[in-house]
Amino acid sequence: METISDKFIKSLQDGRNVWLNGEAVDVTSNPNFTGTLATIKYLFDMFEHPSKQELIGFKSPKTGQYVHTAYLVPNSYEDLLKRRRSFEEWSQATDGVMSRLSDYARSRLTGWYAARENYRKYDEHFPGKIKNYYEGARDEHRMMCVVQRDPQINRSQVPLPDEKEAGLLRITRKTEDGIILSGAKMIATAAPYCHDLIVYPLTKLNEKQKDLAHMLAVPVNSPGLHIVCRESFAADSAKQMDYPLSSQYDEMDALIIFDEVFVPWERVLLHDNPEAIWQIKSDLASNSLAYHQAIVRLHTKLEFVTAIAIEIAAAIGADSYLHVQEKIGKLINQVQTISGLIIASESQGKVDSHSTFLPDFCYIETARNLGSTYYPRAIEMLQLIGAGGFIQLPSSMDDFSGPLSPLLKQYFKGATLDAEKRTKLFKLAWDLIGSPLGSRHQLYERYYAGDPIRNLAVQYHSSDKQHYKQMIEKYL
Ligand SMILES: Cc1cc2nc3c(=O)[nH]c(=O)nc-3n(C[C@H](O)[C@H](O)[C@H](O)COP(=O)(O)OP(=O)(O)OC[C@H]3O[C@@H](n4cnc5c(N)ncnc54)[C@H](O)[C@@H]3O)c2cc1C
């Protein structure tokens, strides 16, 4: 019988234009995608596994089949915990390294679906369109990614760049059946593995920019849509021992070019409405559910870096030094801070006007904003603990079966580990701190949620400062 994962892999052979090294590639057979596809297959197979189904899924009210818990609209604290457990299960399977396995985008969609009636005032078709899309995506296990940013061509604001010159995604024509779009969007993480792109602008638009103010669910195989991949960081399977993360978890990032792409009206969720788009971008349900997933994953990833640091410190006998203990203490502090914020967001959760039980966004926002400095700092700690050990490595694990093997076993060993285990440990760490994949992850954690500087400024603007003001008032 065809499994969910078989169906998923087959569904990627849908005529999509995925470009890598100047060629259109089939992601189901191109070796740069094989390792990651195997990881996604492993995750999808959980839906077929009796001991995992309930952990990662819930039964669709329409089909009675298990679907991903990211689609669960939480109506209680227990539902929220169920969502958290499923995110933990998926992120622990890749130690938090794969971040866009769709659970983030699916959570966004679930939030918009739950709050859909708020947007009827902007477009009476919105609630129906989002309901149809949500139910189809949920029951067909559709993968999707969110892509918001305009291409980085000219970020200056004065003078306002010409829309076409600036590469902005805009409606060029409308027909009875839908709209035609041209322009580009960056960055779409995991786009080659997705079925749909959820597209809307990141920045606030004004009334003069109506042709940019749209929210769409675009099928990735739309004619004229090009997924232009960055260089692949995937190590082939022969290198799995040397690059355990790059060989399995390269999600890929891409620039999406729309060259006169047709999108049918049922996939045009909102259009020509800057105010509606700004409200939907700021939607509390969507933001709370999506970033709840993001910080659960962040927690797993920070734990992973901490685990490596502890193991490395012991392996080279550096764990006896006070400053190394202090660094590991800081790593543990970071993990526990995020853990505490997740728990606080859940326990302080509240039911909104649509009976959705949402985690408290203040704690979620704080954890998300901390992540942009916590992760690079964690990587720095790891470097300071392992030092030159990340470079004192044989070129390949295969060297241990070569003629120098007895000598290598003597000189590559650690204080607590034999040479092969020590080498595996340091290669794992190098894949996180020194490989192209590892560098990409530092950039990812800094920027995936937007510019961290502007995110903190938003927190400053949106927080209630009255309490702080009152504290000082008595001195004035
Ligand atoms: C690995 C990776 C994966 C990503 N995946 C996704 C994804 O799947 N979906 C998605 O939508 N996005 C994704 N992003 C993109 C992310 O949304 C952007 O990187 C982020 O919003 C920052 O924008 P930018 O990269 O265009 O930086 P820019 O805006 O070009 O910033 C460049 C510099 O200019 C400064 N600057 C620019 N404009 C201003 C301003 N108005 N005020 C003050 N300073 C300014 C910035 O602070 C920065 O120093 C990803 C990013 C990375 C790195």
Coordinates of C-alpha atoms and ligand atoms in Angstrom, one line a residue:
M1 CA 0.0 0.0 0.0
E2 CA 1.2 3.5 -0.8
T3 CA 2.2 5.3 2.4
I4 CA 1.8 9.0 3.2
S5 CA 5.5 9.5 2.6
D6 CA 5.5 7.7 -0.7
K7 CA 2.6 9.9 -1.8
F8 CA 4.5 13.0 -0.6
I9 CA 7.6 12.1 -2.6
K10 CA 5.6 11.4 -5.7
S11 CA 3.8 14.7 -5.3
L12 CA 7.1 16.6 -5.7
Q13 CA 7.2 15.4 -9.3
D14 CA 4.7 18.0 -10.4
G15 CA 6.5 20.0 -13.0
R16 CA 8.0 22.5 -10.4
N17 CA 10.9 24.6 -11.6
V18 CA 13.7 24.0 -9.1
W19 CA 17.0 25.5 -10.3
L20 CA 20.4 24.3 -8.9
N21 CA 23.8 24.9 -10.5
G22 CA 22.1 26.4 -13.6
E23 CA 19.9 23.4 -14.3
A24 CA 16.3 22.5 -13.6
V25 CA 16.4 19.5 -11.3
D26 CA 14.0 16.8 -10.1
V27 CA 14.3 17.0 -6.3
T28 CA 13.2 13.3 -5.9
S29 CA 16.2 12.0 -7.7
N30 CA 18.9 14.7 -7.5
P31 CA 21.6 13.7 -5.0
N32 CA 21.7 17.1 -3.4
F33 CA 18.2 16.5 -2.1
T34 CA 18.4 12.8 -1.3
G35 CA 19.5 13.0 2.4
T36 CA 17.0 15.7 3.4
L37 CA 14.2 13.9 1.6
A38 CA 15.0 10.7 3.5
T39 CA 14.7 12.7 6.8
I40 CA 11.3 14.1 5.7
K41 CA 10.2 10.6 4.7
Y42 CA 11.2 9.4 8.2
L43 CA 9.1 12.1 9.8
F44 CA 6.1 11.4 7.5
D45 CA 6.3 7.7 8.3
M46 CA 5.5 8.6 11.9
F47 CA 1.9 9.0 10.8
E48 CA 1.8 5.3 10.0
H49 CA 3.4 4.3 13.3
P50 CA 0.9 3.4 16.1
S51 CA 3.2 4.6 18.9
K52 CA 3.8 8.0 17.2
Q53 CA 0.5 8.8 15.5
E54 CA -1.1 10.3 18.6
L55 CA 2.1 12.0 19.6
I56 CA 2.5 14.0 16.4
G57 CA -1.1 14.0 15.0
F58 CA -4.8 14.3 15.6
K59 CA -7.7 12.8 13.7
S60 CA -9.0 15.1 11.0
P61 CA -12.7 15.9 11.8
K62 CA -13.3 15.5 8.0
T63 CA -11.5 12.3 7.1
G64 CA -10.8 10.6 10.4
Q65 CA -7.2 10.1 9.4
Y66 CA -4.2 11.4 11.4
V67 CA -3.0 14.8 10.3
H68 CA -0.2 17.0 11.8
T69 CA -0.9 18.6 15.2
A70 CA 0.3 22.0 13.8
Y71 CA -3.2 22.1 12.3
L72 CA -4.9 21.6 15.6
V73 CA -6.8 24.7 16.7
P74 CA -6.2 24.7 20.5
N75 CA -9.3 25.2 22.6
S76 CA -7.7 24.5 25.9
Y77 CA -4.4 24.4 27.8
E78 CA -4.2 20.7 27.1
D79 CA -4.5 21.3 23.4
L80 CA -1.6 23.7 23.6
L81 CA 0.5 21.1 25.4
K82 CA -0.4 18.6 22.7
R83 CA 0.9 21.0 20.1
R84 CA 4.1 21.5 22.1
R85 CA 4.7 17.7 22.4
S86 CA 4.3 17.2 18.6
F87 CA 6.7 20.1 17.9
E88 CA 9.2 18.5 20.4
E89 CA 8.9 15.1 18.7
W90 CA 9.5 16.6 15.2
S91 CA 12.3 18.9 16.2
Q92 CA 14.1 16.3 18.4
A93 CA 14.2 14.0 15.3
T94 CA 16.6 16.5 13.7
D95 CA 17.9 18.1 17.0
G96 CA 16.3 21.4 16.1
V97 CA 18.4 21.7 13.0
M98 CA 15.6 21.5 10.5
S99 CA 13.4 24.4 11.2
R100 CA 11.0 24.7 8.3
L101 CA 9.4 21.2 8.2
S102 CA 6.2 23.1 7.6
D103 CA 5.0 23.1 11.2
Y104 CA 5.8 26.8 11.4
A105 CA 3.9 27.7 8.3
R106 CA 1.1 25.3 9.1
S107 CA 0.8 26.9 12.6
R108 CA 0.5 30.3 10.9
L109 CA -2.3 29.0 8.7
T110 CA -4.1 27.5 11.6
G111 CA -4.0 30.8 13.4
W112 CA -5.5 32.7 10.4
Y113 CA -8.1 29.9 10.0
A114 CA -9.1 30.2 13.7
A115 CA -9.3 34.0 13.5
R116 CA -10.8 34.1 10.0
E117 CA -14.0 36.0 10.9
N118 CA -11.9 39.0 11.9
Y119 CA -11.1 39.5 8.3
R120 CA -14.6 39.3 6.8
K121 CA -14.8 43.1 7.1
Y122 CA -12.0 43.4 4.6
D123 CA -13.2 40.8 2.1
E124 CA -16.3 38.7 2.6
H125 CA -14.7 35.8 0.7
F126 CA -11.7 35.5 3.0
P127 CA -13.2 33.2 5.7
G128 CA -14.4 30.8 3.1
K129 CA -11.2 30.8 1.1
I130 CA -9.0 30.3 4.1
K131 CA -11.3 27.5 5.5
N132 CA -11.1 25.6 2.1
Y133 CA -7.4 26.0 1.9
Y134 CA -6.7 25.1 5.5
E135 CA -8.9 22.0 5.4
G136 CA -7.3 20.8 2.1
A137 CA -3.8 21.4 3.3
R138 CA -4.5 19.7 6.6
D139 CA -6.0 16.6 5.1
E140 CA -3.6 16.3 2.1
H141 CA -0.5 16.7 4.4
R142 CA 0.5 19.7 2.2
M143 CA 3.9 21.2 3.0
M144 CA 4.2 25.0 2.7
C145 CA 6.6 27.8 3.4
V146 CA 6.0 31.4 4.2
V147 CA 7.9 33.9 2.1
Q148 CA 7.6 37.6 2.8
R149 CA 10.7 39.7 2.1
D150 CA 11.4 41.6 -1.1
P151 CA 14.6 40.7 -2.9
Q152 CA 17.7 42.5 -1.5
I153 CA 18.3 44.9 -4.4
N154 CA 18.0 48.3 -2.9
R155 CA 17.0 48.8 0.8
S156 CA 17.2 52.5 0.8
Q157 CA 13.9 54.3 1.2
V158 CA 14.7 57.7 -0.2
P159 CA 14.0 58.0 -3.1
L160 CA 11.4 55.2 -3.1
P161 CA 12.7 52.7 -5.7
D162 CA 10.6 52.0 -8.8
E163 CA 8.6 48.8 -8.1
K164 CA 9.8 46.9 -11.1
E165 CA 13.4 48.0 -10.6
A166 CA 13.3 47.0 -7.0
G167 CA 12.0 43.5 -8.0
L168 CA 8.8 43.9 -5.9
L169 CA 6.1 41.2 -6.3
R170 CA 3.2 43.0 -7.9
I171 CA -0.1 42.2 -9.7
T172 CA 0.4 43.0 -13.4
R173 CA -3.0 41.9 -14.6
K174 CA -6.4 40.6 -13.4
T175 CA -8.7 38.3 -15.2
E176 CA -12.0 36.7 -14.4
D177 CA -10.2 33.6 -13.2
G178 CA -7.4 35.1 -11.1
I179 CA -4.4 37.4 -11.1
I180 CA -1.0 37.5 -12.9
L181 CA 2.1 38.4 -10.9
S182 CA 5.7 39.4 -11.6
G183 CA 8.6 40.1 -9.2
A184 CA 10.5 38.1 -6.6
K185 CA 10.5 37.1 -3.0
M186 CA 13.3 36.0 -0.6
I187 CA 14.1 33.8 1.2
A188 CA 11.9 30.7 0.9
T189 CA 13.4 28.1 3.2
A190 CA 12.5 24.5 2.2
A191 CA 10.7 25.7 -1.0
P192 CA 11.9 22.7 -3.1
Y193 CA 10.1 20.3 -0.7
C194 CA 6.9 22.4 -0.4
H195 CA 3.6 22.3 -2.2
D196 CA 2.6 25.9 -1.6
L197 CA 4.2 29.3 -0.9
I198 CA 2.3 31.5 1.5
V199 CA 3.2 35.0 0.2
Y200 CA 2.5 38.3 1.8
P201 CA 4.6 41.5 2.4
L202 CA 6.8 41.9 5.5
T203 CA 6.6 45.7 5.6
K204 CA 3.7 48.1 6.1
L205 CA 2.3 49.4 2.8
N206 CA 0.4 52.6 2.1
E207 CA -2.7 53.1 -0.1
K208 CA -0.5 54.0 -3.1
Q209 CA 1.1 50.5 -3.0
K210 CA -2.2 48.6 -3.4
D211 CA -0.8 46.4 -6.2
L212 CA 1.8 45.0 -3.7
A213 CA -0.8 44.3 -0.9
H214 CA -1.8 40.7 -1.4
M215 CA -1.8 37.5 0.5
L216 CA -1.6 34.4 -1.6
A217 CA -1.2 30.6 -1.4
V218 CA 0.7 29.9 -4.6
P219 CA 1.2 26.3 -5.8
V220 CA 5.0 25.9 -6.3
N221 CA 4.4 24.2 -9.7
S222 CA 2.7 27.3 -11.2
P223 CA 4.0 27.9 -14.7
G224 CA 6.5 30.8 -14.6
L225 CA 7.4 30.3 -10.9
H226 CA 11.1 29.6 -10.4
I227 CA 12.7 28.3 -7.2
V228 CA 16.3 29.5 -7.5
C229 CA 18.3 27.5 -4.9
R230 CA 21.4 28.7 -3.2
E231 CA 24.5 26.4 -3.3
S232 CA 23.7 23.0 -1.8
F233 CA 25.3 22.3 1.5
A234 CA 24.3 18.7 1.4
A235 CA 27.1 16.2 1.9
D236 CA 26.6 13.0 0.0
S237 CA 25.8 9.8 1.9
A238 CA 29.4 8.6 1.6
K239 CA 30.3 11.6 3.8
Q240 CA 27.6 11.0 6.4
M241 CA 30.2 10.1 9.1
D242 CA 32.1 13.3 8.4
Y243 CA 29.1 15.6 8.0
P244 CA 26.3 14.0 10.0
L245 CA 24.1 17.1 9.8
S246 CA 24.8 18.4 6.3
S247 CA 24.1 14.9 4.9
Q248 CA 20.6 14.8 6.3
Y249 CA 19.3 18.2 7.3
D250 CA 20.0 20.7 4.5
E251 CA 16.6 22.3 4.1
M252 CA 17.7 24.5 1.2
D253 CA 16.9 28.2 0.8
A254 CA 15.7 29.9 -2.4
L255 CA 14.8 33.1 -4.1
I256 CA 11.4 32.8 -5.7
I257 CA 11.0 34.5 -9.1
F258 CA 7.5 35.0 -10.4
D259 CA 7.6 35.5 -14.2
E260 CA 4.0 36.3 -15.1
V261 CA 2.6 33.7 -12.7
F262 CA -1.2 33.0 -12.7
V263 CA -2.9 32.5 -9.3
P264 CA -6.6 31.6 -9.3
W265 CA -8.9 33.7 -7.2
E266 CA -9.5 30.9 -4.6
R267 CA -5.8 31.1 -3.8
V268 CA -5.8 35.0 -3.7
L269 CA -6.7 35.2 0.0
L270 CA -6.6 39.0 0.2
H271 CA -5.7 41.6 -2.4
D272 CA -5.3 45.3 -3.0
N273 CA -5.7 46.1 0.7
P274 CA -2.7 47.4 2.6
E275 CA -4.6 47.8 5.9
A276 CA -6.0 44.2 5.7
I277 CA -2.6 42.8 4.9
W278 CA -1.0 44.7 7.8
Q279 CA -3.7 43.3 10.2
I280 CA -3.3 39.8 9.0
K281 CA 0.5 40.0 9.2
S282 CA 0.1 41.1 12.8
D283 CA -2.6 38.6 13.6
L284 CA -2.2 37.5 17.2
A285 CA -3.4 33.9 16.8
S286 CA -1.2 33.3 13.8
N287 CA 1.9 34.9 15.4
S288 CA 1.4 33.1 18.8
L289 CA 0.9 29.7 17.3
A290 CA 3.7 30.0 14.8
Y291 CA 6.3 31.4 17.1
H292 CA 5.3 28.9 19.8
Q293 CA 6.5 26.2 17.4
A294 CA 9.6 28.2 16.6
I295 CA 10.7 28.6 20.3
V296 CA 10.0 24.9 21.0
R297 CA 12.4 24.1 18.1
L298 CA 14.9 26.7 19.3
H299 CA 14.9 25.0 22.8
T300 CA 15.8 21.7 21.2
K301 CA 18.6 23.2 19.2
L302 CA 20.1 25.0 22.2
E303 CA 19.9 21.8 24.1
F304 CA 21.8 20.1 21.2
V305 CA 24.6 22.6 21.3
T306 CA 24.8 22.3 25.1
A307 CA 25.0 18.5 24.9
I308 CA 27.9 18.7 22.4
A309 CA 29.7 21.3 24.6
I310 CA 29.4 19.1 27.7
E311 CA 30.6 16.0 25.8
I312 CA 33.5 17.9 24.2
A313 CA 34.6 19.4 27.5
A314 CA 34.7 16.0 29.1
A315 CA 36.3 14.3 26.1
I316 CA 39.4 16.6 26.3
G317 CA 39.5 16.9 30.0
A318 CA 38.7 20.6 30.0
D319 CA 35.6 20.2 32.2
S320 CA 37.8 20.7 35.3
Y321 CA 38.5 24.3 34.4
L322 CA 36.4 27.0 36.1
H323 CA 35.9 29.1 33.0
V324 CA 34.8 26.0 31.0
Q325 CA 32.3 25.2 33.7
E326 CA 31.1 28.8 33.6
K327 CA 30.6 28.6 29.8
I328 CA 28.6 25.4 30.1
G329 CA 26.6 27.0 32.9
K330 CA 25.7 29.8 30.6
L331 CA 24.6 27.4 27.9
I332 CA 22.4 25.6 30.4
N333 CA 21.1 29.0 31.6
Q334 CA 20.0 29.8 28.0
V335 CA 18.3 26.4 27.6
Q336 CA 16.4 26.9 30.9
T337 CA 15.4 30.5 30.1
I338 CA 13.8 29.4 26.9
S339 CA 12.2 26.5 28.6
G340 CA 10.8 28.8 31.3
L341 CA 9.4 31.2 28.7
I342 CA 7.7 28.3 26.9
I343 CA 6.1 27.2 30.1
A344 CA 5.1 30.7 31.1
S345 CA 3.6 31.4 27.6
E346 CA 1.5 28.2 28.0
S347 CA 0.4 28.6 31.6
Q348 CA -0.5 32.3 31.0
G349 CA -2.4 31.4 27.9
K350 CA -5.9 32.7 27.4
V351 CA -9.0 32.0 25.3
D352 CA -9.5 34.6 22.6
S353 CA -12.8 35.9 21.2
H354 CA -12.9 32.9 18.8
S355 CA -12.5 30.3 21.6
T356 CA -8.9 29.6 20.6
F357 CA -6.6 29.0 23.6
L358 CA -3.5 31.1 22.7
P359 CA -0.1 31.1 24.5
D360 CA 0.8 34.5 25.9
F361 CA 2.6 36.2 23.1
C362 CA 4.8 38.5 25.4
Y363 CA 6.8 35.4 26.6
I364 CA 6.9 34.0 23.1
E365 CA 8.2 37.2 21.6
T366 CA 10.8 37.5 24.3
A367 CA 12.1 33.9 23.7
R368 CA 12.1 34.5 19.9
N369 CA 14.1 37.7 20.3
L370 CA 16.5 36.1 22.7
G371 CA 17.1 33.3 20.2
S372 CA 18.8 35.7 17.7
T373 CA 21.6 36.3 20.3
Y374 CA 21.4 33.0 22.2
Y375 CA 22.2 30.8 19.3
P376 CA 25.3 32.7 17.9
R377 CA 26.5 32.9 21.6
A378 CA 26.1 29.2 22.1
I379 CA 28.2 28.5 19.0
E380 CA 30.8 30.9 20.3
M381 CA 30.9 29.0 23.6
L382 CA 31.4 25.8 21.8
Q383 CA 34.3 27.3 19.9
L384 CA 35.9 28.5 23.1
I385 CA 35.6 25.1 24.7
G386 CA 36.8 22.9 21.8
A387 CA 39.4 25.4 20.4
G388 CA 41.9 23.8 18.0
G389 CA 40.3 20.4 18.5
F390 CA 37.9 21.2 15.7
I391 CA 40.8 21.4 13.3
Q392 CA 42.9 18.6 14.7
L393 CA 40.8 16.0 12.8
P394 CA 41.6 13.4 10.1
S395 CA 40.2 14.3 6.8
S396 CA 37.7 11.4 6.9
M397 CA 36.5 8.7 9.2
D398 CA 37.8 6.3 6.5
D399 CA 41.4 7.2 7.6
F400 CA 40.8 4.9 10.6
S401 CA 40.8 1.9 8.2
G402 CA 43.9 3.0 6.3
P403 CA 47.6 2.1 6.8
L404 CA 48.1 4.7 9.6
S405 CA 45.2 3.4 11.6
P406 CA 47.3 2.3 14.7
L407 CA 48.9 5.7 14.9
L408 CA 45.7 7.6 14.4
K409 CA 44.0 5.6 17.1
Q410 CA 46.8 6.6 19.5
Y411 CA 46.9 10.3 18.6
F412 CA 43.3 11.2 17.9
K413 CA 42.0 9.8 21.1
G414 CA 40.6 11.9 23.9
A415 CA 40.7 11.8 27.7
T416 CA 37.5 9.8 27.9
L417 CA 36.8 8.6 24.4
D418 CA 38.7 6.4 21.9
A419 CA 40.0 8.0 18.7
E420 CA 37.0 7.1 16.5
K421 CA 34.4 8.4 19.0
R422 CA 36.3 11.6 19.7
T423 CA 36.7 12.2 16.0
K424 CA 32.9 11.6 15.4
L425 CA 32.1 14.0 18.2
F426 CA 34.3 16.8 16.9
K427 CA 33.1 16.3 13.3
L428 CA 29.5 16.6 14.5
A429 CA 30.5 19.8 16.3
W430 CA 32.4 21.1 13.2
D431 CA 29.3 20.5 11.1
L432 CA 27.5 22.9 13.4
I433 CA 30.1 25.6 13.8
G434 CA 32.4 25.4 10.7
S435 CA 30.7 23.8 7.8
P436 CA 28.6 25.9 5.3
L437 CA 25.5 24.4 6.8
G438 CA 26.7 25.5 10.3
S439 CA 27.4 29.1 9.2
R440 CA 24.0 29.2 7.5
H441 CA 22.4 28.2 10.8
Q442 CA 24.0 31.2 12.6
L443 CA 22.6 33.5 10.0
Y444 CA 19.2 31.7 10.1
E445 CA 18.8 32.1 13.9
R446 CA 19.7 35.8 13.7
Y447 CA 17.4 36.6 10.8
Y448 CA 14.7 34.0 10.2
A449 CA 12.1 36.1 12.1
G450 CA 13.1 39.4 10.5
D451 CA 15.7 42.0 11.5
P452 CA 16.5 41.4 15.2
I453 CA 17.1 45.1 15.7
R454 CA 13.7 46.1 14.4
N455 CA 12.1 43.2 16.3
L456 CA 13.4 44.5 19.6
A457 CA 12.2 48.0 18.6
V458 CA 8.8 46.5 18.0
Q459 CA 8.8 45.0 21.5
Y460 CA 9.8 48.4 22.9
H461 CA 6.9 50.1 21.0
S462 CA 4.3 47.5 21.8
S463 CA 5.0 47.0 25.5
D464 CA 3.1 48.7 28.2
K465 CA 5.6 51.2 29.7
Q466 CA 3.2 52.7 32.2
H467 CA 4.3 50.4 35.0
Y468 CA 8.0 51.5 34.5
K469 CA 7.0 55.1 34.4
Q470 CA 5.2 54.8 37.7
M471 CA 8.2 53.3 39.4
I472 CA 10.2 56.4 38.7
E473 CA 7.5 58.9 39.2
K474 CA 7.9 59.1 43.0
Y475 CA 11.5 60.3 42.6
L476 CA 10.6 63.1 40.2
Ligands
LIG1 C1 19.0 31.4 6.4 C2 17.7 32.3 6.3 C3 16.5 31.7 6.0 C4 15.3 32.5 5.9 N1 14.1 31.9 5.6 C5 13.0 32.7 5.4 C6 11.8 32.1 5.1 O1 11.6 30.9 4.9 N2 10.8 33.0 4.8 C7 10.9 34.4 4.9 O2 9.9 35.1 4.7 N3 12.1 34.9 5.2 C8 13.1 34.1 5.5 N4 14.3 34.7 5.8 C9 14.5 36.1 5.5 C10 14.3 37.0 6.6 O3 13.0 37.4 6.6 C11 15.2 38.2 6.3 O4 16.5 37.9 6.2 C12 15.0 39.3 7.4 O5 13.7 39.8 7.4 C13 16.0 40.4 7.3 O6 15.8 41.0 6.1 P1 17.0 41.1 5.0 O7 17.8 39.8 5.0 O8 16.4 41.5 3.7 O9 18.0 42.2 5.6 P2 18.0 43.7 5.1 O10 16.7 44.3 5.4 O11 18.5 43.8 3.7 O12 19.1 44.3 6.1 C14 20.4 44.6 5.7 C15 21.0 45.6 6.7 O13 20.3 46.9 6.6 C16 19.6 47.2 7.8 N5 18.3 47.8 7.4 C17 17.6 47.5 6.3 N6 16.4 48.2 6.3 C18 16.4 48.9 7.5 C19 15.4 49.7 8.1 N7 14.3 50.1 7.5 N8 15.7 50.2 9.3 C20 16.9 49.9 9.9 N9 17.8 49.1 9.4 C21 17.6 48.6 8.2 C22 19.5 45.9 8.6 O14 19.4 46.1 10.0 C23 20.8 45.2 8.1 O15 21.8 45.6 8.9 C24 15.5 33.9 6.0 C25 16.7 34.5 6.3 C26 17.8 33.7 6.4 C27 19.1 34.4 6.7

